[in-house]
Coordinates of C-alpha atoms and ligand atoms in Angstrom, one line a residue:
Chain A
M239 CA -17.5 15.7 -14.2
T240 CA -16.1 17.4 -10.6
D241 CA -12.6 16.2 -9.3
G242 CA -14.8 14.2 -6.4
A243 CA -17.0 12.2 -9.0
L244 CA -13.7 11.2 -10.8
V245 CA -11.9 10.2 -7.5
K246 CA -14.9 8.1 -6.1
R247 CA -15.0 6.3 -9.6
Y248 CA -11.5 5.9 -9.4
L249 CA -11.7 4.4 -5.8
N250 CA -14.8 1.9 -7.2
G251 CA -12.2 0.6 -9.3
E252 CA -12.2 2.5 -12.6
T253 CA -8.7 3.4 -13.1
Q254 CA -9.9 5.6 -16.2
A255 CA -11.0 8.1 -14.0
F256 CA -7.7 8.7 -12.6
N257 CA -6.5 9.0 -16.0
T258 CA -9.3 11.6 -16.6
L259 CA -7.7 13.5 -13.5
V260 CA -4.2 13.0 -15.3
W261 CA -5.4 14.8 -18.2
R262 CA -7.2 17.9 -16.8
Y263 CA -4.3 18.3 -14.1
E264 CA -1.4 17.5 -16.3
K265 CA -0.5 20.7 -17.5
P266 CA -1.0 23.2 -14.1
L267 CA 0.4 21.2 -12.0
Y268 CA 3.5 20.5 -14.5
N269 CA 3.8 24.9 -14.9
F270 CA 3.0 25.2 -11.4
I271 CA 6.3 22.8 -10.4
L272 CA 8.1 24.3 -13.3
R273 CA 7.6 28.1 -12.2
N274 CA 8.6 26.9 -8.7
M275 CA 11.7 24.9 -9.5
G276 CA 12.8 27.1 -12.5
N277 CA 13.8 23.9 -14.2
E278 CA 12.0 21.8 -16.6
D279 CA 13.6 18.4 -16.6
T280 CA 12.9 18.5 -12.5
A281 CA 9.6 19.5 -13.3
R282 CA 9.0 16.9 -15.4
D283 CA 10.1 14.0 -12.5
L284 CA 8.4 15.8 -10.4
C285 CA 5.4 16.0 -11.9
Q286 CA 5.2 12.3 -13.0
T287 CA 6.2 11.3 -9.4
A288 CA 3.1 13.8 -7.5
F289 CA 0.7 11.8 -10.0
I290 CA 2.0 8.6 -8.8
R291 CA 2.2 9.2 -5.5
M292 CA -1.8 10.6 -5.6
F293 CA -2.4 7.1 -7.6
R294 CA -1.3 4.8 -4.7
Q295 CA -2.4 7.0 -1.6
L296 CA -5.9 8.4 -3.3
K297 CA -7.9 6.2 -1.0
R298 CA -6.4 8.6 2.0
L299 CA -7.8 11.6 0.6
R300 CA -10.8 12.3 3.3
D301 CA -12.6 14.7 1.0
P302 CA -13.1 13.5 -2.7
E303 CA -13.9 17.4 -3.4
K304 CA -10.9 18.6 -2.4
F305 CA -8.7 16.5 -4.7
A306 CA -7.4 19.9 -6.3
P307 CA -5.5 21.1 -2.8
W308 CA -4.5 17.9 -1.8
M309 CA -2.6 17.5 -5.3
Y310 CA -1.3 21.0 -4.6
R311 CA -0.1 19.8 -1.1
I312 CA 1.7 16.9 -2.4
A313 CA 3.7 18.6 -4.8
L314 CA 4.8 21.3 -2.9
N315 CA 6.2 18.6 -0.6
L316 CA 8.0 17.1 -3.4
C317 CA 9.4 20.2 -4.9
R318 CA 10.6 21.0 -1.2
D319 CA 12.4 17.8 -0.3
E320 CA 14.0 18.6 -4.0
F321 CA 15.1 21.9 -2.8
K322 CA 16.7 20.3 0.2
K323 CA 18.4 17.8 -1.7
K324 CA 19.9 20.7 -4.2
K325 CA 20.8 23.1 -1.3
N326 CA 23.2 20.1 0.1
K327 CA 24.4 19.5 -3.4
K328 CA 25.3 23.5 -3.7
F329 CA 26.8 23.7 -0.5
F330 CA 29.2 21.0 -1.3
Y331 CA 29.9 22.7 -4.3
L332 CA 30.7 26.0 -2.7
D333 CA 32.7 24.0 -0.4
E334 CA 34.9 22.5 -2.9
N335 CA 35.5 26.2 -4.8
P336 CA 35.5 28.6 -2.6
G337 CA 36.0 31.2 -4.5
D338 CA 34.1 30.5 -7.9
H339 CA 30.8 32.0 -7.3
S340 CA 29.9 35.2 -8.7
A341 CA 28.8 38.6 -7.0
N342 CA 25.3 38.8 -9.0
T343 CA 22.5 36.4 -6.9
M344 CA 20.6 36.0 -10.3
T345 CA 23.2 33.8 -11.7
N346 CA 23.9 32.1 -8.8
I347 CA 20.2 31.2 -8.5
A348 CA 19.8 29.6 -11.8
D349 CA 21.1 26.1 -13.4
E350 CA 24.9 26.8 -15.0
N351 CA 23.7 25.1 -18.0
T352 CA 20.9 27.4 -18.5
P353 CA 21.3 30.2 -21.4
S354 CA 22.0 33.6 -20.2
P355 CA 19.1 35.8 -21.1
E356 CA 21.0 37.8 -23.6
D357 CA 21.0 34.7 -25.7
L358 CA 17.7 34.6 -26.3
C359 CA 14.7 36.0 -28.4
H360 CA 12.3 38.7 -26.9
Q361 CA 9.7 36.0 -25.3
E362 CA 12.2 33.7 -24.2
Q363 CA 14.3 36.4 -22.4
I364 CA 11.4 37.9 -20.3
T365 CA 10.9 34.0 -19.6
E366 CA 14.1 33.5 -18.3
I367 CA 14.0 36.8 -16.4
L368 CA 11.0 35.9 -14.6
K369 CA 12.2 32.4 -13.8
R370 CA 15.5 33.6 -12.2
S371 CA 13.7 36.4 -10.8
L372 CA 11.0 34.1 -8.8
L373 CA 13.5 32.1 -8.0
G374 CA 14.9 34.7 -5.9
L375 CA 12.2 34.8 -3.7
P376 CA 11.5 33.3 -0.7
E377 CA 9.7 29.9 -1.2
E378 CA 6.2 31.1 0.6
Q379 CA 6.1 34.0 -1.4
R380 CA 6.8 32.6 -4.7
V381 CA 4.5 29.9 -4.2
V382 CA 1.8 32.4 -3.5
I383 CA 2.4 34.7 -6.6
I384 CA 2.4 31.4 -8.7
M385 CA -0.9 29.9 -6.9
K386 CA -2.9 33.3 -7.7
Q387 CA -1.2 34.5 -10.7
Y388 CA -0.7 31.4 -13.2
Q389 CA -2.9 28.9 -11.3
G390 CA -5.5 31.7 -10.9
L391 CA -6.9 30.1 -7.6
K392 CA -8.8 32.1 -4.9
F393 CA -7.0 33.3 -1.8
T394 CA -9.2 31.1 0.1
E395 CA -8.0 28.3 -2.0
I396 CA -4.5 29.0 -1.4
A397 CA -5.0 29.3 2.4
D398 CA -6.7 26.2 2.3
I399 CA -3.8 24.4 0.6
L400 CA -0.9 26.2 2.4
E401 CA -3.2 25.8 5.7
T402 CA -2.6 29.4 6.4
P403 CA -4.5 32.5 7.1
V404 CA -6.2 34.0 4.3
N405 CA -4.6 37.5 5.2
T406 CA -1.4 35.9 5.5
V407 CA -1.4 34.6 2.2
K408 CA -2.4 38.2 0.8
S409 CA 0.3 40.1 2.9
R410 CA 2.8 37.3 1.2
L411 CA 1.5 38.1 -2.1
Y412 CA 2.0 41.9 -1.5
S413 CA 5.5 41.0 0.0
G414 CA 6.0 38.9 -3.1
L415 CA 5.0 41.4 -5.8
R416 CA 7.1 44.0 -4.2
G417 CA 10.3 42.0 -3.7
L418 CA 10.1 40.6 -7.3
R419 CA 9.5 44.3 -8.4
Q420 CA 13.0 45.0 -6.6
I421 CA 14.7 42.1 -8.2
L422 CA 13.7 42.9 -11.4
E423 CA 14.9 46.7 -11.1
E424 CA 18.4 45.4 -9.5
S425 CA 19.0 42.9 -12.3
R426 CA 21.8 43.7 -14.6
F427 CA 19.6 42.2 -17.5
N428 CA 18.2 44.0 -20.4
K429 CA 16.8 47.0 -18.5
E430 CA 15.0 48.0 -21.6
V431 CA 13.1 44.6 -22.2
L432 CA 11.9 45.1 -18.9
F433 CA 10.8 48.5 -19.0
H434 CA 9.3 48.4 -22.2
E435 CA 7.1 45.6 -21.0
M436 CA 6.1 47.1 -17.9
Chain B
M708 CA -9.5 53.0 4.9
K709 CA -6.3 53.7 6.3
C710 CA -2.9 53.4 4.4
N711 CA -1.5 50.5 6.6
E712 CA -4.0 48.5 6.1
M713 CA -3.9 48.8 1.9
P714 CA -1.7 46.0 1.0
E715 CA -4.2 43.0 2.2
I716 CA -6.6 45.1 0.3
L717 CA -4.8 46.3 -2.5
V718 CA -3.9 42.8 -4.0
T719 CA -7.5 41.7 -3.1
Y720 CA -8.3 44.4 -5.6
L721 CA -6.0 43.8 -8.0
Y722 CA -7.2 40.0 -8.2
D723 CA -10.7 41.0 -8.4
E724 CA -11.6 39.1 -5.6
S725 CA -12.9 42.5 -3.9
T726 CA -16.5 42.7 -3.0
Q727 CA -18.2 45.8 -5.2
E728 CA -18.9 48.0 -1.9
E729 CA -15.1 47.2 -1.2
A730 CA -14.0 47.7 -4.8
K731 CA -15.7 51.6 -4.9
K732 CA -14.0 52.1 -1.2
V733 CA -10.5 51.3 -2.6
R734 CA -11.2 53.1 -6.0
A735 CA -12.2 56.5 -3.5
H736 CA -8.9 55.7 -1.7
L737 CA -6.8 55.3 -4.4
K738 CA -8.1 58.8 -6.1
T739 CA -6.9 60.8 -2.7
C740 CA -3.7 58.7 -1.8
S741 CA -0.7 58.9 -4.1
R742 CA 1.3 56.8 -2.3
C743 CA -1.0 53.8 -2.4
R744 CA -1.7 54.9 -5.9
K745 CA 1.8 54.4 -6.9
S746 CA 2.0 51.3 -4.8
F747 CA -1.0 49.6 -6.6
E748 CA 0.5 50.7 -10.3
E749 CA 3.9 49.0 -9.3
L750 CA 1.9 45.7 -8.3
K751 CA -0.5 46.1 -11.5
Q752 CA 2.8 46.5 -13.6
T753 CA 4.6 43.5 -12.1
S754 CA 1.6 41.0 -12.5
G755 CA 1.1 42.6 -15.6
L756 CA 5.2 41.6 -16.4
L757 CA 4.6 38.0 -14.8
S758 CA 1.3 37.2 -17.2
R759 CA 3.7 36.9 -19.7
W760 CA 5.4 34.1 -19.1
E761 CA 3.4 31.6 -20.6
D762 CA 1.8 28.2 -19.9
Q763 CA 4.5 25.4 -21.3
S764 CA 3.5 22.1 -22.6
P765 CA 4.5 19.3 -19.9
G766 CA 5.5 17.0 -22.5
I767 CA 4.8 13.9 -20.7
S768 CA 2.0 11.7 -21.4
L769 CA 1.6 9.7 -18.1
V770 CA -1.2 6.7 -18.4
F771 CA -2.0 4.6 -15.3
V772 CA -3.1 1.1 -15.3
N773 CA -3.8 -1.3 -12.3
E774 CA -0.8 -2.4 -10.8
P775 CA -0.6 -6.1 -9.4
F776 CA 1.4 -5.4 -6.4
A777 CA -0.9 -2.0 -5.5
R778 CA -1.4 -3.3 -2.3
W779 CA 2.1 -3.8 -1.1
K780 CA 3.3 -0.6 -2.7
S781 CA 0.6 1.3 -0.8
W782 CA 1.6 -0.4 2.3
K783 CA 5.5 0.3 1.8
E784 CA 4.2 4.1 0.7
H785 CA 2.4 4.3 3.9
W786 CA 5.3 3.1 5.7
N787 CA 7.7 5.8 4.2
S788 CA 5.2 8.6 5.0
I789 CA 4.5 7.8 8.4
G790 CA 6.7 9.3 11.4
W791 CA 9.7 7.4 13.3
T792 CA 7.4 7.0 16.6
R793 CA 4.5 5.4 14.3
R794 CA 7.5 3.0 12.7
L795 CA 8.4 2.4 15.9
S796 CA 5.4 1.4 17.4
L797 CA 4.4 -0.8 14.3
A798 CA 8.5 -2.4 14.1
L799 CA 9.0 -3.0 17.8
P800 CA 6.1 -5.5 18.6
V801 CA 7.2 -7.5 15.2
L802 CA 10.7 -7.5 16.1
A803 CA 10.0 -8.7 19.6
V804 CA 8.0 -11.5 18.1
C805 CA 10.7 -12.3 15.8
V806 CA 13.5 -12.4 18.4
L807 CA 11.3 -14.5 20.7
L808 CA 10.7 -17.1 17.9
V809 CA 14.4 -17.0 17.2
L810 CA 15.5 -17.7 21.0
S811 CA 12.7 -20.0 21.2
A812 CA 14.0 -21.7 18.2
L813 CA 17.7 -22.2 19.3
N814 CA 16.7 -23.5 22.9
F815 CA 14.4 -26.1 21.2
Q816 CA 14.7 -29.1 23.1
A817 CA 12.9 -32.6 22.9
R818 CA 13.4 -35.2 25.5
L819 CA 12.7 -39.1 25.7
D820 CA 12.4 -40.2 29.2
N821 CA 11.3 -43.5 30.6
G822 CA 9.0 -43.6 27.4
R823 CA 8.1 -40.4 28.0
F824 CA 8.8 -37.7 25.1
E825 CA 8.9 -34.0 26.0
I826 CA 9.1 -31.1 24.2
G827 CA 10.7 -27.8 25.4
L828 CA 10.7 -24.2 24.4
S829 CA 12.8 -22.0 26.3
L830 CA 14.3 -18.2 26.4
W831 CA 17.2 -18.7 28.1
P832 CA 19.8 -21.2 26.4
H833 CA 20.5 -24.4 28.8
P834 CA 23.8 -25.4 30.2
Q835 CA 26.1 -26.2 27.5
G836 CA 29.5 -28.1 29.2
V837 CA 28.7 -31.6 28.4
S838 CA 31.7 -33.6 28.3
S839 CA 32.4 -36.4 26.0
E840 CA 32.0 -39.1 28.6
D841 CA 28.8 -37.8 29.9
L842 CA 27.5 -37.6 25.9
Q843 CA 29.0 -41.1 25.9
S844 CA 26.8 -42.1 28.9
L845 CA 24.2 -40.5 27.4
L846 CA 24.3 -42.3 24.1
V847 CA 24.1 -45.6 25.8
D848 CA 21.1 -44.6 28.1
F849 CA 19.5 -43.4 24.9
R850 CA 20.5 -46.5 22.9
R851 CA 19.2 -48.8 25.6
E852 CA 16.4 -46.8 26.3
T853 CA 15.2 -47.1 22.5
L854 CA 15.9 -50.9 22.7
Q855 CA 13.7 -51.4 25.5
L856 CA 11.0 -48.9 24.0
T857 CA 11.4 -51.1 20.5
S858 CA 11.4 -54.7 22.7
Q859 CA 8.4 -53.3 24.2
L860 CA 6.4 -52.0 21.2
L861 CA 7.3 -55.7 19.8
D862 CA 6.0 -57.2 22.9
E863 CA 2.7 -55.4 23.0
R864 CA 2.4 -56.0 19.0
E865 CA 2.7 -59.7 19.4
F866 CA 0.0 -59.1 22.4
R867 CA -2.2 -57.7 20.4
Q868 CA -1.7 -60.2 17.6
N869 CA -2.3 -63.2 19.9
Q870 CA -5.3 -61.7 20.9
A871 CA -6.7 -60.8 17.5
V872 CA -5.6 -64.7 16.4
T873 CA -7.6 -65.9 19.7
S874 CA -10.6 -63.6 19.1
Q875 CA -10.7 -65.1 15.4
L876 CA -10.3 -68.6 16.3
V877 CA -13.2 -68.7 19.6
R878 CA -15.3 -66.9 16.7
F879 CA -14.4 -69.9 14.2
A880 CA -14.8 -72.1 16.6
Q881 CA -18.2 -70.7 17.6
D882 CA -19.5 -70.8 13.8
I883 CA -18.1 -74.2 13.6
E884 CA -20.1 -75.5 16.4
R885 CA -23.2 -73.4 15.5
Q886 CA -22.8 -74.9 11.9
R887 CA -22.5 -78.4 13.2
V888 CA -25.7 -78.2 15.4
H889 CA -27.6 -77.3 12.2
D890 CA -26.4 -79.9 10.3
L891 CA -27.1 -82.3 13.1
M892 CA -30.4 -80.6 13.1
L893 CA -30.8 -81.2 9.4
V894 CA -29.5 -84.9 9.7
G895 CA -32.1 -85.8 12.5
Q896 CA -35.0 -84.2 10.2
G897 CA -33.8 -86.3 7.6
L898 CA -33.3 -89.6 9.8
E899 CA -37.1 -89.2 11.0
G900 CA -38.6 -88.3 7.3
L901 CA -36.5 -91.6 6.4
Q902 CA -37.6 -93.4 9.2
F903 CA -41.8 -92.2 8.5
S904 CA -41.4 -93.3 4.9
T905 CA -39.6 -96.7 5.9
E906 CA -42.0 -97.1 8.3
K907 CA -45.0 -96.3 5.6
R908 CA -43.2 -98.7 3.2
L909 CA -43.0 -101.5 5.8
D910 CA -46.9 -100.4 6.5
Q911 CA -48.0 -100.8 2.6
T912 CA -45.4 -104.0 2.0
S913 CA -47.0 -105.5 5.0
E914 CA -50.5 -104.8 3.8
V915 CA -50.2 -106.1 0.0
L916 CA -48.5 -109.6 1.9
R917 CA -51.5 -109.6 4.1
R918 CA -54.1 -109.2 0.8
M919 CA -51.6 -111.8 -1.3
I920 CA -52.4 -114.2 1.9
Q921 CA -56.1 -113.7 1.7
L922 CA -56.2 -114.0 -2.0
A923 CA -54.3 -117.6 -1.7
N924 CA -56.4 -118.7 1.3
F925 CA -59.8 -117.7 -1.1
N926 CA -58.2 -119.7 -4.0
P927 CA -56.6 -122.8 -2.7
D928 CA -56.1 -124.2 -5.6
G929 CA -54.8 -121.6 -7.7
R930 CA -51.4 -123.1 -8.5
Ligands
ZN1441 ZN1 -3.2 55.5 1.0

């Protein structure tokens, strides 16, 4: 059954149809938010909030077939709000401890309580390095990379979600991939792991 | 194909969204241009590394059921999602009405004047400076008026009661009169009947007497 059919069923009073949509998109949406935010707890919270928001606002969706783009827009807005909150907190923290931040950008980006990649096994190291590197990119580039690389969306679909021309999406992806490579090459983390992979 | 147009074309090719014709052109260009070839290889490597980050399980299980207060909540969500100007345009009339209501409630005025009852709602406060003497005299007036009105009411009530009693008496008298006429008629009819039957009896009696006299005349030595 298409997303649109499920949306219509839900709007006709079948709550179960919405649960089907949740089961369909729970994992992709969670991973989208996780890769954008870099923290599992935050991703879980935002994912739940996103679905609750969808559940309540679904009747305002004009074209039921456009459920997925609408869902991504809601998730993106939630991520942006969360980033703003974190940014404010971080500034506060830095003001209190002016000399406490390390020179390396990578360690600043990730949360203090996440383990450093050196402590992890091979697969986990790669995940951790990628997580931190992605967070080092501008949001507009990171989002496009995640949508293309992991969500498997078409360029036109990404353009639709972001309400941006397709060519802009493509150039953001190009700059993002190049920027990411640069971050990875400059990182102090186990280069052998990376070059072995690359 | 120009090298400065390549970034967009290369990512399209990398993620397999080029048309067959375009893909052919890209391959041809990459064969001849080492700079673009290097750039493409790096893109491919980075993308390959990214794909090593596998999807994770969300570890949440959301199940939605119908909310009893869904309407109110959705209204609240709507309120939160609309901009300040829309909010203001919605809230201002409501606020204005509330303020008006409160003001008019504060200046609610009820008056009893010569038996006329008046209710006043006004936006502006009434003059407040009333002395206790004024208040006293007002109270006395008010009491007197109340007394007057009460006595008027009583009078009216008495009058109405009297009227009711009179009309009832009149009806009663009329009823009695009608009954009397009827009874008299019955008595008259009865008397007539009696008279008739008495006359009949008298006739019969005189007839019997006449016969007896006749019999006595025919039989002179009957005794
Ligand atoms: Zn070239």
